[in-house]
Structure formats: structure tokens, C-alpha cells
Coordinates of C-alpha atoms in Angstrom, one line a residue:
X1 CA -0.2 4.4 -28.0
X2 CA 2.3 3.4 -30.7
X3 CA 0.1 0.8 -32.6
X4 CA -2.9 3.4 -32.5
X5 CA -0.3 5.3 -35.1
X6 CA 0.5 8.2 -32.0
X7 CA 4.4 9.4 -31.9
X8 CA 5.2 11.2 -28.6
X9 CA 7.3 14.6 -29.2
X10 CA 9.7 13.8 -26.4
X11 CA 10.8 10.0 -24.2
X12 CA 8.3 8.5 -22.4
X13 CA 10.4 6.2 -19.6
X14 CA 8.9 3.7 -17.6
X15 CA 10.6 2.6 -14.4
X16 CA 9.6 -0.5 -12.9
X17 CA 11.4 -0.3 -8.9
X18 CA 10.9 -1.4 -5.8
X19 CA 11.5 -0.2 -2.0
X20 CA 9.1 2.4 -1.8
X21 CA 8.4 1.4 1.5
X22 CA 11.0 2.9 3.3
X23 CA 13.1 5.1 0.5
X24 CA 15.3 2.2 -0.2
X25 CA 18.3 3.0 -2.7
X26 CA 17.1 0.4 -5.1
X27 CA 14.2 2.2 -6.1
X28 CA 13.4 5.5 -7.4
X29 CA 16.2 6.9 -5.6
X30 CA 18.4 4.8 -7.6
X31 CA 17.3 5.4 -10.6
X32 CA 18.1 9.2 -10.2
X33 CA 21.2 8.7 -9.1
X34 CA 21.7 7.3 -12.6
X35 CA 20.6 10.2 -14.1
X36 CA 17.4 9.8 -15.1
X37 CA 14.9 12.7 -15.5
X38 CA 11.6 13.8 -16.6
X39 CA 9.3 16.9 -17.1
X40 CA 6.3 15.4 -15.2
X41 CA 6.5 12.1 -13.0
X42 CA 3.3 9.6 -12.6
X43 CA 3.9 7.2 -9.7
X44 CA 1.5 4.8 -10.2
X45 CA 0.4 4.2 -6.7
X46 CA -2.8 2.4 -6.3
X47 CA -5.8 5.3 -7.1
X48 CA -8.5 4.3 -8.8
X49 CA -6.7 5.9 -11.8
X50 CA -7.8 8.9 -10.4
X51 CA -5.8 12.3 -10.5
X52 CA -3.8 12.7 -6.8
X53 CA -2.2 15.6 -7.2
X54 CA -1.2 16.2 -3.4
X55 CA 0.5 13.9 -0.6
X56 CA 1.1 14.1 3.2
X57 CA 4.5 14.3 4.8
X58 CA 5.4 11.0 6.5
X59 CA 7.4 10.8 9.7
X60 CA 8.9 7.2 11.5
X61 CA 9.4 8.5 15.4
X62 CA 10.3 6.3 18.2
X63 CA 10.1 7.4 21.6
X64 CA 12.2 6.2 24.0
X65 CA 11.1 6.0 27.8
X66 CA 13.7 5.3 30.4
X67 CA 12.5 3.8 33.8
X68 CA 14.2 1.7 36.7
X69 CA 13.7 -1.6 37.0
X70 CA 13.5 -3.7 40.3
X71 CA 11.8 -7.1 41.5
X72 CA 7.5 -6.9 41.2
X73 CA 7.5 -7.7 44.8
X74 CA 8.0 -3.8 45.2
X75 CA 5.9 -2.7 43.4
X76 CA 2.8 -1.7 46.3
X77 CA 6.5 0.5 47.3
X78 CA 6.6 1.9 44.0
X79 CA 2.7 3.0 43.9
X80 CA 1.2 3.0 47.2
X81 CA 1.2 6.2 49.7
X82 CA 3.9 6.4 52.4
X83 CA 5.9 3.8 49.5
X84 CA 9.3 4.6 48.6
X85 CA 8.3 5.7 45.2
X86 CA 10.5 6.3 42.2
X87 CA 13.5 5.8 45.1
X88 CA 12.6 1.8 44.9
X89 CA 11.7 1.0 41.4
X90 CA 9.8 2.8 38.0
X91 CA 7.7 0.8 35.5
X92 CA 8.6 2.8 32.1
X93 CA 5.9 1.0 30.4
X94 CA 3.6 3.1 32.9
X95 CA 5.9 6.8 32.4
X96 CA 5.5 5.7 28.4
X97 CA 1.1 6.3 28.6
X98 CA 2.3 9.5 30.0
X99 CA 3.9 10.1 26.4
X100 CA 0.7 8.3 24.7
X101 CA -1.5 10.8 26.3
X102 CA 0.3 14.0 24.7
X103 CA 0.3 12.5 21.2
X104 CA -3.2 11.4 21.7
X105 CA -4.4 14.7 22.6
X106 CA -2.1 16.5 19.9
X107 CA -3.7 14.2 17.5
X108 CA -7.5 15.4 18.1
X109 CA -6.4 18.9 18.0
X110 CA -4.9 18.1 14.8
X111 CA -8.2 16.6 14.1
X112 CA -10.0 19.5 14.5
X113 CA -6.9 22.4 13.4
X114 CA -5.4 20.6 9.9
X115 CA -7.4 20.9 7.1
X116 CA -6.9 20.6 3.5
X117 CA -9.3 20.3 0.5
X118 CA -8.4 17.4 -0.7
X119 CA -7.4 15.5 2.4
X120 CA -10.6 13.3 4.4
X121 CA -11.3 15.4 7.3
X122 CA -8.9 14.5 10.6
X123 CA -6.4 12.5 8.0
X124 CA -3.7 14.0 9.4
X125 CA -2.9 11.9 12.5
X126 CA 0.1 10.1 14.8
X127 CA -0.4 6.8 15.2
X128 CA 0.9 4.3 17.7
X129 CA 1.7 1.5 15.5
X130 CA 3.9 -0.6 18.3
X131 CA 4.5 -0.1 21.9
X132 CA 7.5 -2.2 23.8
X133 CA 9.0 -2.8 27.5
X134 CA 11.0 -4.8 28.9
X135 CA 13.0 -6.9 30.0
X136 CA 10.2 -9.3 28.9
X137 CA 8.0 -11.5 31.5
X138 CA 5.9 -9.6 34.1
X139 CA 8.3 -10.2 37.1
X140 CA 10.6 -7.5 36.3
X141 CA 9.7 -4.1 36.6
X142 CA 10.2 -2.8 33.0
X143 CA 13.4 -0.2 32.8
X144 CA 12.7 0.6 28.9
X145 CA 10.3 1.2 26.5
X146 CA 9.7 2.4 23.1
X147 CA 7.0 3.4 21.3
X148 CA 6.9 3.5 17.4
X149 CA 4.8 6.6 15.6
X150 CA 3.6 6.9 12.4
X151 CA 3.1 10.7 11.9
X152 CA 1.1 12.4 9.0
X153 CA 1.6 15.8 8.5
X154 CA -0.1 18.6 6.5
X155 CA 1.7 19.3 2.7
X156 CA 2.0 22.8 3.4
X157 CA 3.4 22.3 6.9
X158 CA 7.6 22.7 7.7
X159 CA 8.7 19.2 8.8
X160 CA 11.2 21.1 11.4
X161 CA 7.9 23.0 12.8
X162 CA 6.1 19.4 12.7
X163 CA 9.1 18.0 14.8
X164 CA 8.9 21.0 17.2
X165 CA 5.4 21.2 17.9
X166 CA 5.2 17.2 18.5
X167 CA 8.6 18.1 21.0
X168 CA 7.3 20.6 22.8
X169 CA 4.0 18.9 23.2
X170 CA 5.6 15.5 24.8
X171 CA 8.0 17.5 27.1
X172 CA 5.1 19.6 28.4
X173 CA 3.2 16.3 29.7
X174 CA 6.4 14.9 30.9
X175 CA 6.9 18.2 32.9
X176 CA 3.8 17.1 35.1
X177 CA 5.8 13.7 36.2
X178 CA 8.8 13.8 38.4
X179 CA 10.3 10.7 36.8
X180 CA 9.8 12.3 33.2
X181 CA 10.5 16.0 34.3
X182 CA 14.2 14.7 35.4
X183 CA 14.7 11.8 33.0
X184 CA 12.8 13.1 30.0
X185 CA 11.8 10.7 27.2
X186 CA 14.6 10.8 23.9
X187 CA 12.6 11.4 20.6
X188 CA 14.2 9.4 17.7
X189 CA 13.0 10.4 13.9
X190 CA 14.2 7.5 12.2
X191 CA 12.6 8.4 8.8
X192 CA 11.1 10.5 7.1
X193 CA 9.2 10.6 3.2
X194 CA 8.2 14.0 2.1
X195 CA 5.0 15.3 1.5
X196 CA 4.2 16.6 -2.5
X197 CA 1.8 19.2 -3.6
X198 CA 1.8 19.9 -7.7
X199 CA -1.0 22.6 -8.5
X200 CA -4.0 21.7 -10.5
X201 CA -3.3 24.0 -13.4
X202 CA -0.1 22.2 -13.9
X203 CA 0.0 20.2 -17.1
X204 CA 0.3 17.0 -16.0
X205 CA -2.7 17.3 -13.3
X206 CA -4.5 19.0 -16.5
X207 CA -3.1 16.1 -18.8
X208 CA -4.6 13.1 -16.5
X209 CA -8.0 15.1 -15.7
X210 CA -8.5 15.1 -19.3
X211 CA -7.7 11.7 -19.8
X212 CA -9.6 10.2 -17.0
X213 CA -12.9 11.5 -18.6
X214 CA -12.1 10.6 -22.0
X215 CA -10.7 7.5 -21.2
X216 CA -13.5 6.4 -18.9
X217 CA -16.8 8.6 -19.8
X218 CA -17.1 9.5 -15.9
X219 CA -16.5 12.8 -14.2
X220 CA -13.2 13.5 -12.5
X221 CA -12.5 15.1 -8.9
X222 CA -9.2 14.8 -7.7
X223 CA -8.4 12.9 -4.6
X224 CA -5.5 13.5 -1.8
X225 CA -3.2 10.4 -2.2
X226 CA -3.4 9.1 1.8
X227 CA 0.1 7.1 1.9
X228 CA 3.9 7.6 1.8
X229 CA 5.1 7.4 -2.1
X230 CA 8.5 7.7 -3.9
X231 CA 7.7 11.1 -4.4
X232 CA 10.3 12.5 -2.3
X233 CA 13.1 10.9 -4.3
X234 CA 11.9 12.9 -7.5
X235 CA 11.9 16.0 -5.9
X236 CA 15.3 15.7 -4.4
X237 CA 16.2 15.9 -7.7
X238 CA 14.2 18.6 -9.0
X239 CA 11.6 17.4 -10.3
X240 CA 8.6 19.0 -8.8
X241 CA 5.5 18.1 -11.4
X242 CA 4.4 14.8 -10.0
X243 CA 1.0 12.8 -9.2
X244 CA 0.0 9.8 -8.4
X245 CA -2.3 7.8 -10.9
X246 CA -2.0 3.7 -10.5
X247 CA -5.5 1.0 -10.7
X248 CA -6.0 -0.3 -7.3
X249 CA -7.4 1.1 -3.9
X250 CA -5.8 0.9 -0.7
X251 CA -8.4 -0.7 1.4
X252 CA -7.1 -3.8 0.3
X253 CA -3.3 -2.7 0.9
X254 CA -1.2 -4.1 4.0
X255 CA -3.9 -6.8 4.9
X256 CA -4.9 -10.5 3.2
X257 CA -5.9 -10.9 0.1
X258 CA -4.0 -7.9 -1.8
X259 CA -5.2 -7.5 -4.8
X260 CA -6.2 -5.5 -8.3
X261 CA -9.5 -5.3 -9.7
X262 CA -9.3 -6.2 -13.3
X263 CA -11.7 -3.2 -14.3
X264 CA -9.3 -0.8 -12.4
X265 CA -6.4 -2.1 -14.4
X266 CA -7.8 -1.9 -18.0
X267 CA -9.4 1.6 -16.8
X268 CA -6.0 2.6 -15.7
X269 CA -4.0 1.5 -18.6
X270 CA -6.8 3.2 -21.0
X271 CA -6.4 6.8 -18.6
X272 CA -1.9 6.2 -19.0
X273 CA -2.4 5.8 -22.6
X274 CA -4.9 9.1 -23.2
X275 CA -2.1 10.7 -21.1
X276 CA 0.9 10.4 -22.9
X277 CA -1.2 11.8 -25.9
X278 CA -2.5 14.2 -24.4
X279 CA 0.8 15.6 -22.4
X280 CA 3.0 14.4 -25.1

């Protein structure tokens, strides 16, 4: 921008962090805390260098089942009619698909209920991403389990309502088991990464709409951006005017061979460029 003899009106500041992941202090967080601020904020999260002007909420939930363990020889006791039942021994790993069920069945009428035009229809999900029990081994009938959600929620959505609709939804199912109804499961948000929504008239989203079809001679649709961000720690600090706008697509992300095209990068740096002239 500089050697094409262009001289921004106000400071464009680049931040190169890390420990998005998981809202670490080292990243974006940090570098608020050190005072710096903006008017608009491009994370440059992997998008095509397309415009994604709207994020979901992200929760981390563990669930915590609770059952009461006893030698697998009992087990036919623990199951079987005219057993002792819940008396001898419970397998929580068992109680914990009781938990799976409600989330599974919240989830499809999410599916079906959650909408949002930029969003792929049924995005907005909770998914199991790791299930535990032990003690470990199969002859011990497992006294605890865990199981670790992911949770997408709507933009537009109140993260309390999110948490009490996913509550209420587990305790009703563990209402229909006598274990769960008197030793209820213990719901654990761990984390949490905020969901972002900037308008389309804004002039950032206007500034990178522009620049995208200047920049590349294609026509421009924004897209939802379907992954947790550092937007949160901007906003925290208000700063509301962000996007995400970064070469790169996620269906290489989190699995082997990671990588950016080369045509995505040099059509990305050309759309940042046409950006800063155009919004600055």
C-alpha cells in the first residue's frame, strides 16, 4: 500500500498472536490489555478472503455422571429382573447415554428450530467430542464418567438462555431414571468464546466487499465464519466492528496436511491491501 504511493489517514496495526484456541492471555487478550485499540478489527481467520461478518457462540461443557462401582461378576444383579439393581452396583458409562440421548435429540431440534442467513443450515450443533469412564479395564464397574461438548449456539441467542435450555433439557431425561432423578448429572462450562455479529452496512463489512471484487474481479457473498475466533477479546474491550477475512479454508484445519493455497494467499494479501484504501 505504501510503495503504490497510498498514505492511510489514521494507524493501521498489525498483530501477529497466538492462543486463539482457547482465549489464552498471550494472544489478542493480551494485547488489549496493553492498550491497544482500533475502529474496525480483521481477524484473519482462514476464509477464502471472503467477507464473514457473523460468528457463532462457542461453549466447552463437561458433564459429569456419577455411578457406583462394584466387581463385573454383579453385573446380571445390576440388570437382570428380580436383581438387586442400583442397590448392588451402577455402570455410569451406561446412566452417561442417558445424558447423550437429550443432547442428541436437543441437537436435531436445533437442527430444525436455529436458523440464520448466513449460517449452513443445522450448523448450530452439540457435539460429543470425548466420552470417559472409569476406573479403566472392563472388570470394574465404572463409578464416573464424563463427557466433553462442544456447543454452537446462534449469534443472536443469550449464552445464559443457551445454558438453561441445554439444563433443563438434560435434567428432564435424567428425571425418567431413578439413578439420575436422585444423583443428577453436574454440568461443568469450562469455556466459553463469544459469538460476533457486525451489520453489513458497517464500514468495514462495506470496506472488504468492495475490495474483494476489486481485488479479485469475482462477485462477493458473505459467508458465516463456522469456528471459535479471538473475537470475543475485542469486544470485551469495546470494540464491536469486526470480521473475519484470512486465505485459507477450514476443511484442511485440525487434520494432516494443514495447509495454504498459494492462490488464496496472494488473493488475500491483494483483498487486505484494497482494504486499508478503501477504509482508510
Amino acid at each position: 500500500v505504501l510503495d503504490a504511493g497510498y498514505r492511510p489517514k489514521g494507524d493501521v496495526t498489525l498483530e501477529f498472536v497466538g492462543g486463539e484456541e482457547m482465549g489464552q492471555a498471550l494472544g489478542s487478550r493480551g494485547a488489549v490489555r496493553k492498550g491497544y485499540r482500533a475502529d474496525s478489527v480483521i481477524i484473519m481467520e482462514p476464509s477464502r478472503g471472503v467477507l464473514s461478518p457473523v460468528g457463532a457462540g462457542l461453549f466447552y461443557l463437561q458433564v459429569e455422571i456419577r455411578g457406583k462401582a462394584t466387581h463385573v461378576g454383579f453385573r446380571g444383579q445390576m440388570v437382570r429382573t428380580g436383581g438387586r439393581g442400583d442397590a448392588i452396583g451402577v455402570n455410569s458409562i451406561e446412566k452417561g447415554m442417558v445424558v447423550y440421548e437429550a443432547l442428541q435429540r436437543l441437537e436435531e431440534k436445533w437442527g430444525q428450530t436455529k436458523t440464520h442467513p448466513l449460517f449452513f443450515p443445522g450448523f448450530f450443533t452439540l457435539h460429543p467430542g470425548a466420552i470417559t469412564g472409569g476406573p479403566n479395564g472392563a472388570f470394574v464397574v465404572s463409578d464416573r464418567s464424563t463427557i466433553d461438548y462442544a456447543v454452537w449456539y446462534h449469534p443472536d441467542e443469550d449464552p445464559e438462555d443457551v445454558k438453561r435450555e441445554i439444563e433443563d433439557q438434560i435434567m428432564r431425561f435424567a428425571q425418567t431414571d431413578p439413578w439420575l432423578r436422585d444423583n443428577p448429572p453436574k454440568l461443568h462450562w469450562l469455556a466459553q468464546l463469544g459469538s460476533f455479529n457486525t451489520p453489513l452496512e458497517a464500514p468495514i463489512c462495506q470496506a472488504v466487499h468492495n475490495a474483494y471484487e476489486q481485488a479479485t474481479g469475482r462477485s462477493h457473498l458473505p459467508v458465516a465464519y463456522e469456528a471459535g475466533c479471538d473475537a470475543p477479546a475485542f469486544l470485551e474491550a469495546g470494540m464491536t466492528d469486526i470480521v473475519c477475512c484470512g486465505p485459507g479454508s477450514f476443511e484442511v484445519a485440525h487434520g494432516p496436511d494443514e495447509h495454504v493455497d498459494i492462490g488464496d494467499l496472494t488473493d488475500c494479501a491483494r483483498v487486505l491491501a484494497t482494504t486499508i484504501v478503501e477504509y482508510c
